[in-house]
mmCIF file with all atom_site columns, C-alpha atoms in Angstrom:
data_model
loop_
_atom_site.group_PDB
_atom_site.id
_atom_site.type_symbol
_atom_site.label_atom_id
_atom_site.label_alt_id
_atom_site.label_comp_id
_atom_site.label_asym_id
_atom_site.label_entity_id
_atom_site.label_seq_id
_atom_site.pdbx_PDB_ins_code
_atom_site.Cartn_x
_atom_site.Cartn_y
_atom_site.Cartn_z
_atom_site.occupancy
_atom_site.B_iso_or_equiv
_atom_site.pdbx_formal_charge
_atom_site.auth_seq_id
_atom_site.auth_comp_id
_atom_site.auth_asym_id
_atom_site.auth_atom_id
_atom_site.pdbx_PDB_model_num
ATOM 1   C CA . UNK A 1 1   ? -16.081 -23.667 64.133 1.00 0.00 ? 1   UNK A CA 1
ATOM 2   C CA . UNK A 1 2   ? -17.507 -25.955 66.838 1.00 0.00 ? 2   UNK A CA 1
ATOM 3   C CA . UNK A 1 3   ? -17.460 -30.017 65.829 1.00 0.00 ? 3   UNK A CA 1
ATOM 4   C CA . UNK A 1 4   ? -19.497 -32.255 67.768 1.00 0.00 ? 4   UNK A CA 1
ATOM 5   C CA . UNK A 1 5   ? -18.616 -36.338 68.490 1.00 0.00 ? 5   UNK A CA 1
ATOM 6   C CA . UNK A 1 6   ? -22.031 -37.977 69.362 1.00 0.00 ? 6   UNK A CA 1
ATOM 7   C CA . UNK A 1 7   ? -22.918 -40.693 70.397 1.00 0.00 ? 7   UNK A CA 1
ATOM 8   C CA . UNK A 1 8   ? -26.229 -42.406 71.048 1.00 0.00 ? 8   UNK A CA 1
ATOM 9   C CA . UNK A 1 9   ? -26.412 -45.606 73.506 1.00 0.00 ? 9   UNK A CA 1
ATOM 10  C CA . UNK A 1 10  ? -28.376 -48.215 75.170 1.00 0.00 ? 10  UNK A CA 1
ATOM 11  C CA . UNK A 1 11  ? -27.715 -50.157 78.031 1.00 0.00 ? 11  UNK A CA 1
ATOM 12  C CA . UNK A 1 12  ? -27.967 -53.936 77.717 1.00 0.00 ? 12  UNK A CA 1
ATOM 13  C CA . UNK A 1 13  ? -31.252 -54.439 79.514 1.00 0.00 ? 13  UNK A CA 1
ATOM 14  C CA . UNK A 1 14  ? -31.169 -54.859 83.187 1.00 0.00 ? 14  UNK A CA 1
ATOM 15  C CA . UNK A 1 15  ? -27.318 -53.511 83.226 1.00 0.00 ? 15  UNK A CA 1
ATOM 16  C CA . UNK A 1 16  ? -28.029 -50.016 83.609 1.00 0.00 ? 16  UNK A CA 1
ATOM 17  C CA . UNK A 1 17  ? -26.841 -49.083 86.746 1.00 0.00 ? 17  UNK A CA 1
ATOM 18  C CA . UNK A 1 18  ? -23.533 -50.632 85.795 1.00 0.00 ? 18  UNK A CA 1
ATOM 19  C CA . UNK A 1 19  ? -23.571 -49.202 82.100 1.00 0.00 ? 19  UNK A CA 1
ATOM 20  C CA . UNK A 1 20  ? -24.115 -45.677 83.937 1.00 0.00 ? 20  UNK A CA 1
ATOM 21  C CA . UNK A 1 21  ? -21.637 -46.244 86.326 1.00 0.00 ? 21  UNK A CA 1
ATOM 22  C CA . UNK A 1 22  ? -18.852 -47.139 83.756 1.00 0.00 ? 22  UNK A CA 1
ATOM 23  C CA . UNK A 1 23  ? -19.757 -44.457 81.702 1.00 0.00 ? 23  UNK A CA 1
ATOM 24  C CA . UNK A 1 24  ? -19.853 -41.973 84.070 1.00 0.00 ? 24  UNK A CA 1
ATOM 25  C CA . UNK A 1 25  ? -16.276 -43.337 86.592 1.00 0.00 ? 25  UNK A CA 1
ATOM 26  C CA . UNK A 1 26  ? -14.656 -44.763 83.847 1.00 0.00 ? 26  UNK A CA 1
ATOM 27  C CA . UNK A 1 27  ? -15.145 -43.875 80.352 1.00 0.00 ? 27  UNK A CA 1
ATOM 28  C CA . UNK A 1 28  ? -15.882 -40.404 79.830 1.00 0.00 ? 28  UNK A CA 1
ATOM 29  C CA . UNK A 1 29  ? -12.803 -39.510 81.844 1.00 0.00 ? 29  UNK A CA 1
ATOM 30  C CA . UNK A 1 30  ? -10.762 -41.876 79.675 1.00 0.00 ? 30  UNK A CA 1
ATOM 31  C CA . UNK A 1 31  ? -12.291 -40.630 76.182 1.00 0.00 ? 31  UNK A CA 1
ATOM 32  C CA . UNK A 1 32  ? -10.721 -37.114 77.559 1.00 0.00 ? 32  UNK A CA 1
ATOM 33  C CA . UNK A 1 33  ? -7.419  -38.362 77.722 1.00 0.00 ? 33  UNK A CA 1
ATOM 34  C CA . UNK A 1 34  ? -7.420  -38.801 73.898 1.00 0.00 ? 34  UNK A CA 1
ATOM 35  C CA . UNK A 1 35  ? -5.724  -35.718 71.896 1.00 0.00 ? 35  UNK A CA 1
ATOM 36  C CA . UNK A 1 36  ? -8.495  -33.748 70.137 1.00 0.00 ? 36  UNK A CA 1
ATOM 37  C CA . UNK A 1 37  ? -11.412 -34.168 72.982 1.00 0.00 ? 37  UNK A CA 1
ATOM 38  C CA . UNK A 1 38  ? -11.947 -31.127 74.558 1.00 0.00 ? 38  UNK A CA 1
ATOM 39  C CA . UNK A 1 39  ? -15.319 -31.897 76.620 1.00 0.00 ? 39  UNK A CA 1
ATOM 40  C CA . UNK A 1 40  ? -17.883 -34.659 77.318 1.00 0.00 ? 40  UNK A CA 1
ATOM 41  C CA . UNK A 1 41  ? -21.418 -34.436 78.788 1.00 0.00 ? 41  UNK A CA 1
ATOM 42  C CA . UNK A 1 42  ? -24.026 -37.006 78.845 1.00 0.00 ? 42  UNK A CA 1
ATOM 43  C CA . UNK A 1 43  ? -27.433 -36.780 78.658 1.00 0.00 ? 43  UNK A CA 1
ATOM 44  C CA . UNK A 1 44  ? -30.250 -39.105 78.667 1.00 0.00 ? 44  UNK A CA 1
ATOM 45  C CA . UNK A 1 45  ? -34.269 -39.110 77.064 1.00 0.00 ? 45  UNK A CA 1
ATOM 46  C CA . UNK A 1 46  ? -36.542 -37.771 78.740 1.00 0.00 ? 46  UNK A CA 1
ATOM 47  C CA . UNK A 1 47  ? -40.395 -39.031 79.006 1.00 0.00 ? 47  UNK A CA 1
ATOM 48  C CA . UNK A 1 48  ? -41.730 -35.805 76.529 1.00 0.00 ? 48  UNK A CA 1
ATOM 49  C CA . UNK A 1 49  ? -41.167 -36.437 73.567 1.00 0.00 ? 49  UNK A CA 1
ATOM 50  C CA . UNK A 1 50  ? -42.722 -35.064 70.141 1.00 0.00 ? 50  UNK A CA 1
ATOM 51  C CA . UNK A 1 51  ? -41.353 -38.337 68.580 1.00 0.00 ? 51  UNK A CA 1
ATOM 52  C CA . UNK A 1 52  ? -43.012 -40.772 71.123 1.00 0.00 ? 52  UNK A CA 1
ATOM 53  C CA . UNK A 1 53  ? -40.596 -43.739 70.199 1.00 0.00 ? 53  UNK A CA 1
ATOM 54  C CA . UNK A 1 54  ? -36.843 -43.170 70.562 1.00 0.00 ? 54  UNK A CA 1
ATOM 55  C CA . UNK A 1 55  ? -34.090 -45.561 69.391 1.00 0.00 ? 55  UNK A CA 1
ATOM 56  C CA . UNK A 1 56  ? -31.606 -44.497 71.750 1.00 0.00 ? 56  UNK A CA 1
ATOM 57  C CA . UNK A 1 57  ? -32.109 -43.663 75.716 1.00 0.00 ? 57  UNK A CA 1
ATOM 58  C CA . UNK A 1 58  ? -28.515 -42.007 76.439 1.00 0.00 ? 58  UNK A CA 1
ATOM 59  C CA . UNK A 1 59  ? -26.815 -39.413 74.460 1.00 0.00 ? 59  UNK A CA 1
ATOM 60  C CA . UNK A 1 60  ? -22.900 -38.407 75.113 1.00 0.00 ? 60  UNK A CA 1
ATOM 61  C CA . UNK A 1 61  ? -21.581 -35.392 73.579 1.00 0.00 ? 61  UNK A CA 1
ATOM 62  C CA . UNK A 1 62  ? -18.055 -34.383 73.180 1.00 0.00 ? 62  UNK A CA 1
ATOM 63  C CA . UNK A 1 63  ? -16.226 -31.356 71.645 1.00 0.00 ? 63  UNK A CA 1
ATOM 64  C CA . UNK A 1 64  ? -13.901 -31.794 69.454 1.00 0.00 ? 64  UNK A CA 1
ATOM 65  C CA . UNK A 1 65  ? -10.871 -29.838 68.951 1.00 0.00 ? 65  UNK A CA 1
ATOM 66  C CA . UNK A 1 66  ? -10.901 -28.282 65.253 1.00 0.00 ? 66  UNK A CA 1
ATOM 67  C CA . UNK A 1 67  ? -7.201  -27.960 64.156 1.00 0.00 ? 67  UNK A CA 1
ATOM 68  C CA . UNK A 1 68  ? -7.082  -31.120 63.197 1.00 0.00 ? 68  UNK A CA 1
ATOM 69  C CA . UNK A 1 69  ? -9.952  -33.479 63.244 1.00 0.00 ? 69  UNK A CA 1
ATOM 70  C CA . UNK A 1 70  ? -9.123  -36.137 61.437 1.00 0.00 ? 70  UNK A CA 1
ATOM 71  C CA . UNK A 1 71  ? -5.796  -36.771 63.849 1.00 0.00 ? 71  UNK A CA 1
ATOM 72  C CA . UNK A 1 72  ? -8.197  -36.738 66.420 1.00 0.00 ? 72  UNK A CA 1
ATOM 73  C CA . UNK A 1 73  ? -10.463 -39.382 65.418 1.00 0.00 ? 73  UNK A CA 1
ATOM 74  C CA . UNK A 1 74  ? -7.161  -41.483 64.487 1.00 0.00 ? 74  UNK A CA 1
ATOM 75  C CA . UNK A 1 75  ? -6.026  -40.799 68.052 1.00 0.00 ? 75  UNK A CA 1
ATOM 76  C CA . UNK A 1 76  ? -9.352  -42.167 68.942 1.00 0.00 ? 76  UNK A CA 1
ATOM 77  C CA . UNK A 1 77  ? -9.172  -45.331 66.664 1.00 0.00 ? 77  UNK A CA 1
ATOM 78  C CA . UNK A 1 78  ? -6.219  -46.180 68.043 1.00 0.00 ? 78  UNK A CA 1
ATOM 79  C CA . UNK A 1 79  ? -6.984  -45.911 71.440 1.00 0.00 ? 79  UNK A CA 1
ATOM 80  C CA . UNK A 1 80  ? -6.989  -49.848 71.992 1.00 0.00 ? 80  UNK A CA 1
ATOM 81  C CA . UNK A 1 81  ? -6.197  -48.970 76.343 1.00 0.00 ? 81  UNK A CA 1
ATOM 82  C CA . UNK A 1 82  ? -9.826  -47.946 76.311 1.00 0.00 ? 82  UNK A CA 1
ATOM 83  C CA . UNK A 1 83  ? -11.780 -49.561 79.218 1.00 0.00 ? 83  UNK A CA 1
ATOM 84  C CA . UNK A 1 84  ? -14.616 -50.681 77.234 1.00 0.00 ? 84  UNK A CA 1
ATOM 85  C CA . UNK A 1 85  ? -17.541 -52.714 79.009 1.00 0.00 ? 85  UNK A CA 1
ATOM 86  C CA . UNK A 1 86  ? -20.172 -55.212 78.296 1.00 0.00 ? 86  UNK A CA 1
ATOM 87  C CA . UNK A 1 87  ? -23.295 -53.277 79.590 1.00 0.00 ? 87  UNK A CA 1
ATOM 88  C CA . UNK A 1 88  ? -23.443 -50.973 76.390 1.00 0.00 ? 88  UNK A CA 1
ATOM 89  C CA . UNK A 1 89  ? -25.468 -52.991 73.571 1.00 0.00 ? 89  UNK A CA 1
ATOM 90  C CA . UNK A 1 90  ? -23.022 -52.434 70.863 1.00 0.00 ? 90  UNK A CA 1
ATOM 91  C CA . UNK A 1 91  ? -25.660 -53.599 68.547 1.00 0.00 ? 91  UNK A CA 1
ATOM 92  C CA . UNK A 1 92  ? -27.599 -50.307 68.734 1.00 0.00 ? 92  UNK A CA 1
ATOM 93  C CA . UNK A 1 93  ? -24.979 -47.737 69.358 1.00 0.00 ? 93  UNK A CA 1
ATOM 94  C CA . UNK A 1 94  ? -24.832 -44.881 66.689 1.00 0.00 ? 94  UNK A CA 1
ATOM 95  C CA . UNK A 1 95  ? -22.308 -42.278 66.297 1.00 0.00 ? 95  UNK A CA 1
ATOM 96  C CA . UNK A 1 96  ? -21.641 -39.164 64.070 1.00 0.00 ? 96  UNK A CA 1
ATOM 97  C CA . UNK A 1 97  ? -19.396 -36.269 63.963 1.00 0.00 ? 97  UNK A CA 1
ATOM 98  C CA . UNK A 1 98  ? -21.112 -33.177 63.556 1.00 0.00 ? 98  UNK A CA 1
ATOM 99  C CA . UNK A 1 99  ? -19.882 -29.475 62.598 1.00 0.00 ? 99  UNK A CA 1
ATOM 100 C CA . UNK A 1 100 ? -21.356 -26.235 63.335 1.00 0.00 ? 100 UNK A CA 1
ATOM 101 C CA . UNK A 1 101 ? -23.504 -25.054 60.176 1.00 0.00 ? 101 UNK A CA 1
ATOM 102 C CA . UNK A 1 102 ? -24.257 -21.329 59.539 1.00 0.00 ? 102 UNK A CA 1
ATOM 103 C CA . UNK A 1 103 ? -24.043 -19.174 62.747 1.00 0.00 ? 103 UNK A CA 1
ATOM 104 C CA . UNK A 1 104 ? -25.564 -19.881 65.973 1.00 0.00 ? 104 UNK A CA 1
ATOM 105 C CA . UNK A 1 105 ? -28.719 -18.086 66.740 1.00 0.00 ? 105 UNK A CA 1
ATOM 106 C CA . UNK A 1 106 ? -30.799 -16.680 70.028 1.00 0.00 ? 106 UNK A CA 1
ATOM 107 C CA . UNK A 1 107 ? -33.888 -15.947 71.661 1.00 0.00 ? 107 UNK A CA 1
ATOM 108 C CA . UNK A 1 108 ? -34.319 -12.160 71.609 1.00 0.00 ? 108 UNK A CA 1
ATOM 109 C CA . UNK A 1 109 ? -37.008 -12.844 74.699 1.00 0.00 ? 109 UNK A CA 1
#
């Protein structure tokens, strides 16, 4: 079973050169370091939309490792060495953890 750690973010307006750079030199790389993460990619909105307004203009997905999830998100908790940094609005962030629902399914094209 695949579980997913998302998380949806902001930048604090006119920070987001240094919210990307700190997510992308510092924190993802960090978060990885933590038993339990496996992978992290980010990902950010693009202009098409079928919703036109979007809460959230950055996305980060991790996988998480299954044999024990909730040790992982305790090992995440109490990761207090985290570099965290002031150019993420922590007023708008969002996260869930998500697990794989009924099998995965392709395009026959």
């Amino acid at each position: 079973m695949k579980t997913l750690y998302i998380v949806k973010a902001n930048p604090i307006i006119g920070r987001e050169d240094e919210f990307n750079r700190w997510y992308d030199e510092i924190h993802l790389d960090e978060v990885l370091q933590i038993s339990g993460f496996k992978s992290a990619q980010r990902f950010i909105v693009t202009e098409q939309q079928m919703q036109p307004s979007q809460s959230h203009s950055y996305l980060a997905i991790y996988e998480l490792d299954d044999d024990d999830l909730e040790k992982t998100l305790q090992n995440l908790r109490e990761a207090s060495w985290l570099t965290m940094n002031d150019a993420l609005d922590f007023a708008t962030i969002d996260v869930s953890v998500v697990r794989a629902f009924g099998e995965k399914k392709f395009t026959s094209l």
